[in-house]
Structures are given as C-alpha cells and as structure tokens.
Coordinates of N, CA, C and O in Angstrom, one line a residue:
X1 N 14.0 3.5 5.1 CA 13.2 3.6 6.3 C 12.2 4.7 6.1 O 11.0 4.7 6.6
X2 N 12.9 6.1 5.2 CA 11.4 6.7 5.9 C 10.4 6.5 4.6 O 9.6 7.4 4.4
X3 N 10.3 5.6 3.9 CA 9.6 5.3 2.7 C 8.3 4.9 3.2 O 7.2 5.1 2.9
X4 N 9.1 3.9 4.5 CA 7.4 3.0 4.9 C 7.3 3.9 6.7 O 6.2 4.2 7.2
X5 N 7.9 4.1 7.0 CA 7.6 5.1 8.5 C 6.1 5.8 8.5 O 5.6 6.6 7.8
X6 N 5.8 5.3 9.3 CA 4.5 6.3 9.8 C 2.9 6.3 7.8 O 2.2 7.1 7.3
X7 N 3.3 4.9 7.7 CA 3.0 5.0 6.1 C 1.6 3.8 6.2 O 1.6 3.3 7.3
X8 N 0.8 3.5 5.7 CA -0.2 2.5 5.6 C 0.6 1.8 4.2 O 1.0 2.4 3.2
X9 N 0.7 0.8 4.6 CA 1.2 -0.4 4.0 C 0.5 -1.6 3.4 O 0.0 -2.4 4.2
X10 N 0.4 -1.9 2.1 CA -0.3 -3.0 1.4 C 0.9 -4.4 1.1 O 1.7 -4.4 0.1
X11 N 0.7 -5.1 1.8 CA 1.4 -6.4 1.6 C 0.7 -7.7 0.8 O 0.2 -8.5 1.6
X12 N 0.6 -8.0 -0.3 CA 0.0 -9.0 -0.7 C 0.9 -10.2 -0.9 O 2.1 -10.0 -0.9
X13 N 0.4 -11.3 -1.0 CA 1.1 -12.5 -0.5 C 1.8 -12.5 1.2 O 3.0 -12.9 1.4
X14 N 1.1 -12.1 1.8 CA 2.1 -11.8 2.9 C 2.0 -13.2 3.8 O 2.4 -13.0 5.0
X15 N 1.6 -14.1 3.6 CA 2.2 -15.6 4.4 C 2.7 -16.6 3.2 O 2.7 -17.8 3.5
X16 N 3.1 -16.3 2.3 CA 4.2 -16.4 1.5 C 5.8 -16.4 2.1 O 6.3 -15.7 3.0
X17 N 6.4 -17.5 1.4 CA 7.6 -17.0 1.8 C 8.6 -15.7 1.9 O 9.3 -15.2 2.7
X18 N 8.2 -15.4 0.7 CA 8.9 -13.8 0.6 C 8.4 -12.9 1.4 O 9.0 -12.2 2.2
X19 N 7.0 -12.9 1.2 CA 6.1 -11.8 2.0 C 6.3 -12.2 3.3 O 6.7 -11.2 3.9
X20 N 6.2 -13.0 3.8 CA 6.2 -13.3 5.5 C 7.4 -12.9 6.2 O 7.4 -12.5 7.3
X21 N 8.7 -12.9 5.2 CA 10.0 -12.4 5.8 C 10.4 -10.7 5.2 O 11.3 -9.9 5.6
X22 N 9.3 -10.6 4.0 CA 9.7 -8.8 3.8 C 8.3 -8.2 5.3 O 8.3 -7.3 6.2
X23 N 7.9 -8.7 5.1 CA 7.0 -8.1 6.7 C 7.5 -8.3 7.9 O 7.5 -7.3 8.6
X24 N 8.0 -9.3 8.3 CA 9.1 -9.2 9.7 C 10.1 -7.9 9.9 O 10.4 -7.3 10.9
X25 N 10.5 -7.8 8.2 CA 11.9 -6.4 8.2 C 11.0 -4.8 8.0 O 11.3 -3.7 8.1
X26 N 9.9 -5.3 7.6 CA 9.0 -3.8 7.5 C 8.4 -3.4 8.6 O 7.8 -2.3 8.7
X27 N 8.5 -4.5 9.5 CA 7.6 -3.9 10.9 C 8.6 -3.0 11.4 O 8.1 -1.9 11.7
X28 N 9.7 -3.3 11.6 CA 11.2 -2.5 12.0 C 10.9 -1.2 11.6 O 11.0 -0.4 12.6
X29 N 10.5 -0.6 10.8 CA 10.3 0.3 10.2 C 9.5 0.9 10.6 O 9.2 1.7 9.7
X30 N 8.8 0.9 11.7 CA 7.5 1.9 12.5 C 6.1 2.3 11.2 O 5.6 3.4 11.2
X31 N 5.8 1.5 10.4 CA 5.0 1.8 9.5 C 3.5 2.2 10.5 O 3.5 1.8 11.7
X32 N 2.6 3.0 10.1 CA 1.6 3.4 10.7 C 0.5 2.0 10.8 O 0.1 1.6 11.9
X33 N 0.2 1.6 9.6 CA -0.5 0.2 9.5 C 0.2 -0.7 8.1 O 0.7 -0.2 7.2
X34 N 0.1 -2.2 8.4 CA 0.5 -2.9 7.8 C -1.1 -3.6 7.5 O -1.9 -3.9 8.4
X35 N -1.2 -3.8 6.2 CA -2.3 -4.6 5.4 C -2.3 -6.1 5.2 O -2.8 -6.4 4.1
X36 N -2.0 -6.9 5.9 CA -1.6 -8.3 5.2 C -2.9 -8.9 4.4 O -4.0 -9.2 4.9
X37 N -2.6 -9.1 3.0 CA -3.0 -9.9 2.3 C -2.6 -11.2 1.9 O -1.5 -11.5 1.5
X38 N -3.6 -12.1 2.0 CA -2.9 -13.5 1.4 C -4.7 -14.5 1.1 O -5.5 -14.5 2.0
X39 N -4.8 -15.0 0.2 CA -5.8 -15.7 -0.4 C -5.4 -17.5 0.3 O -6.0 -18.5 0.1
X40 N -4.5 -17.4 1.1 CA -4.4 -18.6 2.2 C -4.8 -17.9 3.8 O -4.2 -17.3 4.6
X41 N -5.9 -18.3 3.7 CA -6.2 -18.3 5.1 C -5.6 -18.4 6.4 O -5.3 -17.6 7.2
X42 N -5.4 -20.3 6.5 CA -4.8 -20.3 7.4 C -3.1 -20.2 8.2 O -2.8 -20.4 9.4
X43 N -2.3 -19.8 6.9 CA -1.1 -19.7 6.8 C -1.4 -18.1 7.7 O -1.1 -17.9 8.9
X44 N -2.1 -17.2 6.6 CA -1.9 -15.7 7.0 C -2.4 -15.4 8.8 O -2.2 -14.4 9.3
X45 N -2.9 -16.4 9.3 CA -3.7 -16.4 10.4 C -2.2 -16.9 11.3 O -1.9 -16.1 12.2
X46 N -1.6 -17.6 11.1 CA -0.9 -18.5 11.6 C 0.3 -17.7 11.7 O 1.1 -17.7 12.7
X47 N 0.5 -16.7 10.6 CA 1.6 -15.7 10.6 C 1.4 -14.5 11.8 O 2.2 -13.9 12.4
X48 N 0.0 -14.3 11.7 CA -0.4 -13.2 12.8 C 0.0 -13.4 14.6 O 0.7 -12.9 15.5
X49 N -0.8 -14.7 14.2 CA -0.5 -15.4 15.5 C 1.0 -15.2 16.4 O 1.2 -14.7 17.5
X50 N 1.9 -15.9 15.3 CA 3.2 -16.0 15.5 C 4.0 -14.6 15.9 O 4.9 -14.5 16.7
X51 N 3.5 -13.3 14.8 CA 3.8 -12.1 15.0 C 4.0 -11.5 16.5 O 5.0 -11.3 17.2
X52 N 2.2 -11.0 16.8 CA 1.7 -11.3 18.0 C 2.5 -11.7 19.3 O 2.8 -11.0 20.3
X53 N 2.8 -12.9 19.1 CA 3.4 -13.5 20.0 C 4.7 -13.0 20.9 O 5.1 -12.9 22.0
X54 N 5.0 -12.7 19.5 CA 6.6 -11.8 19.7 C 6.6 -10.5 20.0 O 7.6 -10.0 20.4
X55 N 5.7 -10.0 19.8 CA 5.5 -8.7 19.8 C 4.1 -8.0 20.2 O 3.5 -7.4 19.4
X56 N 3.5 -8.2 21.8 CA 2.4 -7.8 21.9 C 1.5 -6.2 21.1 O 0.3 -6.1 20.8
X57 N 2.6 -5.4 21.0 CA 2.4 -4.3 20.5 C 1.7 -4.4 18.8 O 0.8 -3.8 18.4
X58 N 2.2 -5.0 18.4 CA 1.9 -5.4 17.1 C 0.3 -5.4 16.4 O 0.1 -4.9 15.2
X59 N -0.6 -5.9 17.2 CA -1.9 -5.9 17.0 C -2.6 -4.3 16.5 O -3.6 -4.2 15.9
X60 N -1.8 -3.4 16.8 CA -1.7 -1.8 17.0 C -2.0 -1.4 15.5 O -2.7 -0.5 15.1
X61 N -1.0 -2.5 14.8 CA -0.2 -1.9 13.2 C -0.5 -3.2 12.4 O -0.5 -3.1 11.2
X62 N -0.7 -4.2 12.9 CA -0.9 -5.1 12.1 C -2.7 -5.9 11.6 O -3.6 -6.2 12.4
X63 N -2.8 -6.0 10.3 CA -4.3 -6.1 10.0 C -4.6 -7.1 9.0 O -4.0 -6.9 7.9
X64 N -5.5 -8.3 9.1 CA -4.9 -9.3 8.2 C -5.8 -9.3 7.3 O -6.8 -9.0 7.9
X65 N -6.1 -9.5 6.0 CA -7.5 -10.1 5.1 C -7.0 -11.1 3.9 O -6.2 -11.1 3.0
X66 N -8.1 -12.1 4.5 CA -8.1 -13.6 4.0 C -8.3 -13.1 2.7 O -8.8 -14.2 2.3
X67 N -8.3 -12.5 1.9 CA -9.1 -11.8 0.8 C -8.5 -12.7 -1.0 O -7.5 -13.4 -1.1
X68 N -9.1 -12.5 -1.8 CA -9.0 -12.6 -3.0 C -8.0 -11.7 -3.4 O -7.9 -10.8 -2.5
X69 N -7.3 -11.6 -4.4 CA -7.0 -10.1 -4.9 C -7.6 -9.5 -6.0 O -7.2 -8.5 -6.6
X70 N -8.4 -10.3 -6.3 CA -9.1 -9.5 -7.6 C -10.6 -8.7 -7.0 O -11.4 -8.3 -7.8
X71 N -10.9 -8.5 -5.6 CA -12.1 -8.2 -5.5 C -12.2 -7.1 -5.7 O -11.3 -6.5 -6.3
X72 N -13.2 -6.5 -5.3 CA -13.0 -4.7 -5.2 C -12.8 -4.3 -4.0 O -12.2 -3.2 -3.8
X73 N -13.3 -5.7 -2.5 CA -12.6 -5.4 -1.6 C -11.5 -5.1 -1.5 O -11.1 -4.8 -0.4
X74 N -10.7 -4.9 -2.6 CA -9.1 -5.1 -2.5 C -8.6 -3.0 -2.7 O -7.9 -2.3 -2.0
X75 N -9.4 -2.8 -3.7 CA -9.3 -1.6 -4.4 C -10.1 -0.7 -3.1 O -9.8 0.5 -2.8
X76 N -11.1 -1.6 -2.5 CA -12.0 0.0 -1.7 C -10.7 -0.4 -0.5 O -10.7 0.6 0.1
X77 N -9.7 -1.3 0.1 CA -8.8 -1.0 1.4 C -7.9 -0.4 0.7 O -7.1 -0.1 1.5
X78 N -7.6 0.0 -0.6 CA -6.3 0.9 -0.5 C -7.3 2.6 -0.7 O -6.7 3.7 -0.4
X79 N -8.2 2.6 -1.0 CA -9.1 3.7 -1.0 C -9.2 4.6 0.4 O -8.7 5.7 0.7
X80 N -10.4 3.2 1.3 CA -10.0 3.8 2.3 C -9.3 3.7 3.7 O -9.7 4.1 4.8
X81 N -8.2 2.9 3.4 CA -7.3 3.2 4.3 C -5.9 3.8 4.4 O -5.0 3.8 5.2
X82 N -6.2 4.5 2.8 CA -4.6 5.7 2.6 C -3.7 5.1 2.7 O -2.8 5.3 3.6
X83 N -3.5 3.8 1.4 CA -2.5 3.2 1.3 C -1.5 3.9 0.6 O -1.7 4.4 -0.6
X84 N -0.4 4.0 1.2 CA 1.4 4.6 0.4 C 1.8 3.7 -0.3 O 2.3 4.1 -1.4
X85 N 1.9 2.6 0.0 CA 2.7 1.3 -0.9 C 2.2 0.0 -0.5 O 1.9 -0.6 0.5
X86 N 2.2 -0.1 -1.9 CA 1.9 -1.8 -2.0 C 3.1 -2.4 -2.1 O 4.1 -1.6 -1.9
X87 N 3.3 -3.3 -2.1 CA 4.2 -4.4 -2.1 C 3.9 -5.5 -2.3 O 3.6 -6.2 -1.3
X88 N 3.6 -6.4 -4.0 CA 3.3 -7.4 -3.9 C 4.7 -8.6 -4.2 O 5.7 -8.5 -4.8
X89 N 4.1 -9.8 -3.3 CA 5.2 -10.9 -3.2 C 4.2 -12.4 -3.6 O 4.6 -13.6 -3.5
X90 N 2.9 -11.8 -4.1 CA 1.8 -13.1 -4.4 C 2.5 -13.1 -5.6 O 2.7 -12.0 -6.2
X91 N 3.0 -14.4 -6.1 CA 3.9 -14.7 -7.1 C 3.2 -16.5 -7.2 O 2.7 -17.3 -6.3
X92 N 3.3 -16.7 -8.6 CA 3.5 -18.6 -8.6 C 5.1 -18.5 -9.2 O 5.3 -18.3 -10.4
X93 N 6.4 -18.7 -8.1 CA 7.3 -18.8 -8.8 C 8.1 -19.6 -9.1 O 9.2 -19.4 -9.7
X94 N 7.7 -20.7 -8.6 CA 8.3 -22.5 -9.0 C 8.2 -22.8 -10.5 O 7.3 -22.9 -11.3
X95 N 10.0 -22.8 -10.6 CA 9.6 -23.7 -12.3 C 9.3 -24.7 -12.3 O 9.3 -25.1 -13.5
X96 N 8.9 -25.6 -11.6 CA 8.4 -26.9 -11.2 C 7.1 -26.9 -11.3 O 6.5 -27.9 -11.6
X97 N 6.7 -25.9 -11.3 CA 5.2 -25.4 -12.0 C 4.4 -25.4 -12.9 O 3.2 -25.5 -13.2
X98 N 5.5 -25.3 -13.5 CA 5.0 -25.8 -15.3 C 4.5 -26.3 -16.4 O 4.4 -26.0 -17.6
X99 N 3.9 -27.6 -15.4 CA 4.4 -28.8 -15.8 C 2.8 -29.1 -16.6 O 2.7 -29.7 -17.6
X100 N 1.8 -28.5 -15.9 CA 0.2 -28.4 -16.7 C -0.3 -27.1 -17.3 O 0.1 -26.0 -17.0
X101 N -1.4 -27.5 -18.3 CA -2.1 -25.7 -18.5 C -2.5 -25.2 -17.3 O -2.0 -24.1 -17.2
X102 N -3.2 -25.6 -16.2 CA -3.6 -24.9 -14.8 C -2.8 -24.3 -14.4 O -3.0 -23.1 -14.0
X103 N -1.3 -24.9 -14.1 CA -0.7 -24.7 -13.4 C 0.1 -23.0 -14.2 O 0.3 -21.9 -13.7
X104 N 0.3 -23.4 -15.3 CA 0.7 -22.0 -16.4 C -0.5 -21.2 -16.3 O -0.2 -20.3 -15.5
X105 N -1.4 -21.0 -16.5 CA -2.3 -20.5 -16.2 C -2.7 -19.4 -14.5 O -3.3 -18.4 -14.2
X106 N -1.9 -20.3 -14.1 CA -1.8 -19.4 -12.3 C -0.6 -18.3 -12.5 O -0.6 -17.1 -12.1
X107 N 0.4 -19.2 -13.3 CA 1.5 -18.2 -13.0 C 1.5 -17.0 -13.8 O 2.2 -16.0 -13.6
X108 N 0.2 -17.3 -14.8 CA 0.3 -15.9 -16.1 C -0.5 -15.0 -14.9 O -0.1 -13.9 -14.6
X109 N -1.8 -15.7 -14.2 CA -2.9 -14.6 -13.3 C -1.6 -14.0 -12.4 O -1.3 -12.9 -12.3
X110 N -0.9 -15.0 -11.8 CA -0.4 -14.5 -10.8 C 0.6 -13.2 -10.5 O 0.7 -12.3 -9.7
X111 N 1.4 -13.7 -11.9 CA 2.9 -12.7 -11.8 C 2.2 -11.6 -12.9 O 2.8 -10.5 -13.0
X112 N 0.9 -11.7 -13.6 CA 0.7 -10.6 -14.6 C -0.7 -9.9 -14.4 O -0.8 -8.7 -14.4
X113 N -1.9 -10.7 -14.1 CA -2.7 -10.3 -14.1 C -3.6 -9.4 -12.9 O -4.5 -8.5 -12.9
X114 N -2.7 -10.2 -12.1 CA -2.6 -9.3 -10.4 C -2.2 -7.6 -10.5 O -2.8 -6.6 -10.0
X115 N -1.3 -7.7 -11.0 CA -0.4 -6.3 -10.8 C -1.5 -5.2 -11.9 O -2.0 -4.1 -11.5
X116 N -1.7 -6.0 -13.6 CA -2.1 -5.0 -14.1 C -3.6 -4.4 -13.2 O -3.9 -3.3 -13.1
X117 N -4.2 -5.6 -12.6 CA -5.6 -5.0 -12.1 C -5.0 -4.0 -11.4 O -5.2 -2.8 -11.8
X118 N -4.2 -4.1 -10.2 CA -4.3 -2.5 -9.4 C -3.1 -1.3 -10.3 O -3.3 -0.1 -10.2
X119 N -2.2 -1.8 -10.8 CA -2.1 -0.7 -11.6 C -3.3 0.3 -12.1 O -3.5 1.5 -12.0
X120 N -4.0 -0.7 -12.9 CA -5.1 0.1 -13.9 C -6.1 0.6 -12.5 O -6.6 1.8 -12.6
X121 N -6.4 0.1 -11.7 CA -7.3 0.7 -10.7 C -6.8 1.8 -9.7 O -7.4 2.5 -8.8
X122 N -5.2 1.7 -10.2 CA -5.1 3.1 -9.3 C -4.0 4.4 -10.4 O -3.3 5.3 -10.0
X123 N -4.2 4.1 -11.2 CA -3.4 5.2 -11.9 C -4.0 6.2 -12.0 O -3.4 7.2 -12.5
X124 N -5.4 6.3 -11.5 CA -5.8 7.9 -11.8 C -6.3 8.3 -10.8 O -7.1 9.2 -10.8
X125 N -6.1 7.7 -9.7 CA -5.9 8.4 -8.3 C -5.3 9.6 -7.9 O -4.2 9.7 -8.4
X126 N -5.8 10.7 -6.9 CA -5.2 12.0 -6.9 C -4.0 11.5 -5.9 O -4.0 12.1 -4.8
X127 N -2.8 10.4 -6.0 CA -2.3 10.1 -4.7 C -1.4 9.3 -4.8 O -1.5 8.2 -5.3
X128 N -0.2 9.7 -4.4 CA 1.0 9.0 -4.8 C 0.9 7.6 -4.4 O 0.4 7.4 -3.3
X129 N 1.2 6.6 -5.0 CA 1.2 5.1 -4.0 C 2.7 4.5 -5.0 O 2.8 4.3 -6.2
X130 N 3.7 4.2 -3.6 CA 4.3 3.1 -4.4 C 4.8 2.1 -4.7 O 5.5 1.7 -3.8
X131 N 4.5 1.4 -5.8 CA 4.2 0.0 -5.7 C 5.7 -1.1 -6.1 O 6.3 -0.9 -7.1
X132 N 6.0 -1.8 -5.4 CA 7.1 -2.4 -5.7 C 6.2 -3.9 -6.2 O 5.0 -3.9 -6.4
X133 N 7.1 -5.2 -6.4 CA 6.7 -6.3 -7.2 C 7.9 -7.4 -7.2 O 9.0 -7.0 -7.7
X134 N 8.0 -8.5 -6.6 CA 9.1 -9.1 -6.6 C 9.1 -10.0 -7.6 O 8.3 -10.7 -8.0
X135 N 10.5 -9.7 -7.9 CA 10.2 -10.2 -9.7 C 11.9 -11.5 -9.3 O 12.1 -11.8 -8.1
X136 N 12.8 -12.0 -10.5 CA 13.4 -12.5 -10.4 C 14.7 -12.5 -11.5 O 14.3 -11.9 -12.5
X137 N 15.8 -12.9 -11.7 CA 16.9 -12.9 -12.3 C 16.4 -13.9 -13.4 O 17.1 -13.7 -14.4
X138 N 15.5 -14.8 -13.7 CA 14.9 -15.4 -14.6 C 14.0 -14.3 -15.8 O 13.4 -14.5 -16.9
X139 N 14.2 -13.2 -14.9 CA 13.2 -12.2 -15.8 C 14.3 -11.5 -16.9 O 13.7 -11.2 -17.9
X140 N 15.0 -11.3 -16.9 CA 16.5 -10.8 -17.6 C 16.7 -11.5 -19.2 O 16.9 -11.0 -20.3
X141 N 16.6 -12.9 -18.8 CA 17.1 -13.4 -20.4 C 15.9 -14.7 -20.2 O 16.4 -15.8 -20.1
X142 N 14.6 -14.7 -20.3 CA 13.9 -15.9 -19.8 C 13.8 -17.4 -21.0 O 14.0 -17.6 -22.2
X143 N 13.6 -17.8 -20.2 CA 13.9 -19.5 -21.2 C 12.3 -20.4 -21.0 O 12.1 -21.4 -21.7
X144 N 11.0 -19.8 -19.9 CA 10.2 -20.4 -19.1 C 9.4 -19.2 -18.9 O 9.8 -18.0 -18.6
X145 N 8.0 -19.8 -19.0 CA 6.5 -19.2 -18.6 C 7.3 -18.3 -17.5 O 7.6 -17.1 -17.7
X146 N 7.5 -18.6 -16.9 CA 7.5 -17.4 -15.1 C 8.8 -17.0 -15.4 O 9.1 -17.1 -14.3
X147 N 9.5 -16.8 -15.9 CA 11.0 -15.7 -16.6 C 10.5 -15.0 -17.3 O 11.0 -13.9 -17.3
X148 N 9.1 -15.3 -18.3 CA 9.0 -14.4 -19.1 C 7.8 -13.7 -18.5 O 7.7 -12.5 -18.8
X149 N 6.9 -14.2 -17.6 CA 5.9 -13.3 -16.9 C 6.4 -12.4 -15.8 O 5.8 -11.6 -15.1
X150 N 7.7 -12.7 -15.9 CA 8.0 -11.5 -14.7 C 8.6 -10.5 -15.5 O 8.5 -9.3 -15.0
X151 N 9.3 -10.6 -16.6 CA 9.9 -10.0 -17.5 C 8.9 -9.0 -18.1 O 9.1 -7.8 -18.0
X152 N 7.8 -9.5 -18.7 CA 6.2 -8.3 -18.8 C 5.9 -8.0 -17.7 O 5.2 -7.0 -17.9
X153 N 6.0 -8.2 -16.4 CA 5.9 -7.5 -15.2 C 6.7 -6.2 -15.1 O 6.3 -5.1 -14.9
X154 N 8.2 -6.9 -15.4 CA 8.7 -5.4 -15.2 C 8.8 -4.7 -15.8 O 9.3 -3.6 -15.4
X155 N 8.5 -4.9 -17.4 CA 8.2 -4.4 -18.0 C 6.8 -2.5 -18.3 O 6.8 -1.5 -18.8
X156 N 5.7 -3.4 -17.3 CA 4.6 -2.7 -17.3 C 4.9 -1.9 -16.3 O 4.9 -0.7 -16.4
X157 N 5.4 -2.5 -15.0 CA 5.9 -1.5 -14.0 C 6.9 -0.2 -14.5 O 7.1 0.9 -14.1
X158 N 7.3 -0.7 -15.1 CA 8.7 0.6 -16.4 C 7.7 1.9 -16.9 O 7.7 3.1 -16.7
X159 N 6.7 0.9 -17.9 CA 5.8 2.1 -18.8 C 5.0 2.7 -17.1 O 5.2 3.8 -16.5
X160 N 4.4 1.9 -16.6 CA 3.9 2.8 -15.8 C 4.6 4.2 -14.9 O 4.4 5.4 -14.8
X161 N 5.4 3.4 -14.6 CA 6.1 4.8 -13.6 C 6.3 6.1 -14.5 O 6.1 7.2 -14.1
X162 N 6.8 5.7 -15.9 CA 6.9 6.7 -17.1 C 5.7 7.6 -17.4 O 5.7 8.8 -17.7
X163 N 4.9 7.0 -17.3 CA 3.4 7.2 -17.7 C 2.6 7.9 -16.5 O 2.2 9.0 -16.9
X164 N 2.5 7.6 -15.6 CA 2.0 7.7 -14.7 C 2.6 8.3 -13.2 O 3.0 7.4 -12.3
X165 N 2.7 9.6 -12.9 CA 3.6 10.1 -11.9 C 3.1 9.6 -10.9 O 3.9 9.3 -10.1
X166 N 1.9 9.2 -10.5 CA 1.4 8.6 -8.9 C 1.8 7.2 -8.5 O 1.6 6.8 -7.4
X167 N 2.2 6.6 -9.4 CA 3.0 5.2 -9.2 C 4.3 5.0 -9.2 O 4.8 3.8 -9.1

C-alpha cells in the first residue's frame, strides 16, 4: 500500500483484462493520480465511465489517454506528471496468437519492445520510478513466441534493476 499511496501512477494497458482489474485494486490504494493508458479507445473510455459511476470521487485521481505507447507523448506524461510507477499489463498474451507473422510480430512489439522503449527513456532520469511488467509462468521453461518474449522481458527487467538504481 504505501508503494502506490499518495504516488502518480502509469498504467498501460489499462482496459485490458489484467489492467482493468489491477486498477480497480490500485484505486483502494489512495494513489495521488492514476494514468490510464490503453491504445483501445473505446474500451478505455468505457472503463472510465463505469469507474465514475461507482465512484463519483474518482474523476479527482483518475486520467485516461487513448494514446500509442511508443509516442513521446508517452515519455513527456511520465516527465511531467512525476510518475513513481509504471505498471505495464499491454501484453499480446494468447497462444492462440501465433498462428501468423503479424500476429508474432505484435507479441515480440508488445511483451518486448514496449518495455525496452521506456526502460531506455528513463534510466537516466534523476528519479526513482518503479516499474513492474506482467509476465507469465510460460516465461520459466518457454516452448512458444510469448513464453519466450516474456522470458527476455524478465530478463531485461533483472539487468536493469542491477544496472540501473532508479528502476
């Protein structure tokens, strides 16, 4: 609890399944502001909505952007909005996924190429941020594209933290 308390918060994927239900349990948490990211529009809109609903107070702490994650929009809101922690849950994690190059191709941007961009854009920041990544039990001994891209996920999140004391 006091990790995210009184903290500005970066949620990507956040009308995702995972992200939509780690955001319900993080509001609990009195975070100062919550960042919802999600590259689905009308899902993330839909999640607001619903939030809201339940919680008029919410509008207070809660902040949505339809956004890409590779923009620089992405880099200048943890800039300047004094982001503490990210938390990404934008994942392609269906092995059902597989099944074309496009579709492998999402899952390499998604579970790998996402993370190294803000890693590398914020490691030399004067400013602690910390970044979590939801990875999976397929990452342990992988047999499949998305076992093994989460596996170099957590892999890079390892050297980083080693490397790098602000992450």
């Amino acid at each position: 609890k006091e990790k995210f308390e009184k903290k500005n918060i970066l949620l990507l994927g956040a009308a995702g399944t995972i992200g939509s239900e780690i955001l319900k349990k993080f509001i609990k948490y009195k975070p100062k502001k919550i960042l919802m990211i999600d590259s689905n529009e009308n899902d993330l809109i839909d999640l607001y909505r619903e939030l809201i609903t339940i919680d008029r107070s919410l509008p207070k702490i809660l902040e949505y952007y339809p956004i890409d994650m590779l923009t620089p929009d992405l880099i200048r809101l943890i800039d300047t909005e004094d982001i503490k922690v990210i938390i990404n849950c934008a994942a392609s994690k269906h092995v059902r996924s597989q099944k074309n190059l496009i579709r492998n191709k999402r899952i390499f941007f998604n579970n790998l190429f996402i993370n190294f961009y803000l890693l590398f854009n914020i490691k030399n920041k004067n400013k602690k941020i910390d970044f979590f990544c939801v990875s999976t039990d397929k990452s342990s001994s992988p047999k499949n594209l998305m076992g093994l891209t989460k596996n170099i996920m957590e892999d890079t999140l390892i050297y980083f933290d080693k490397k790098y004391k602000n992450i």
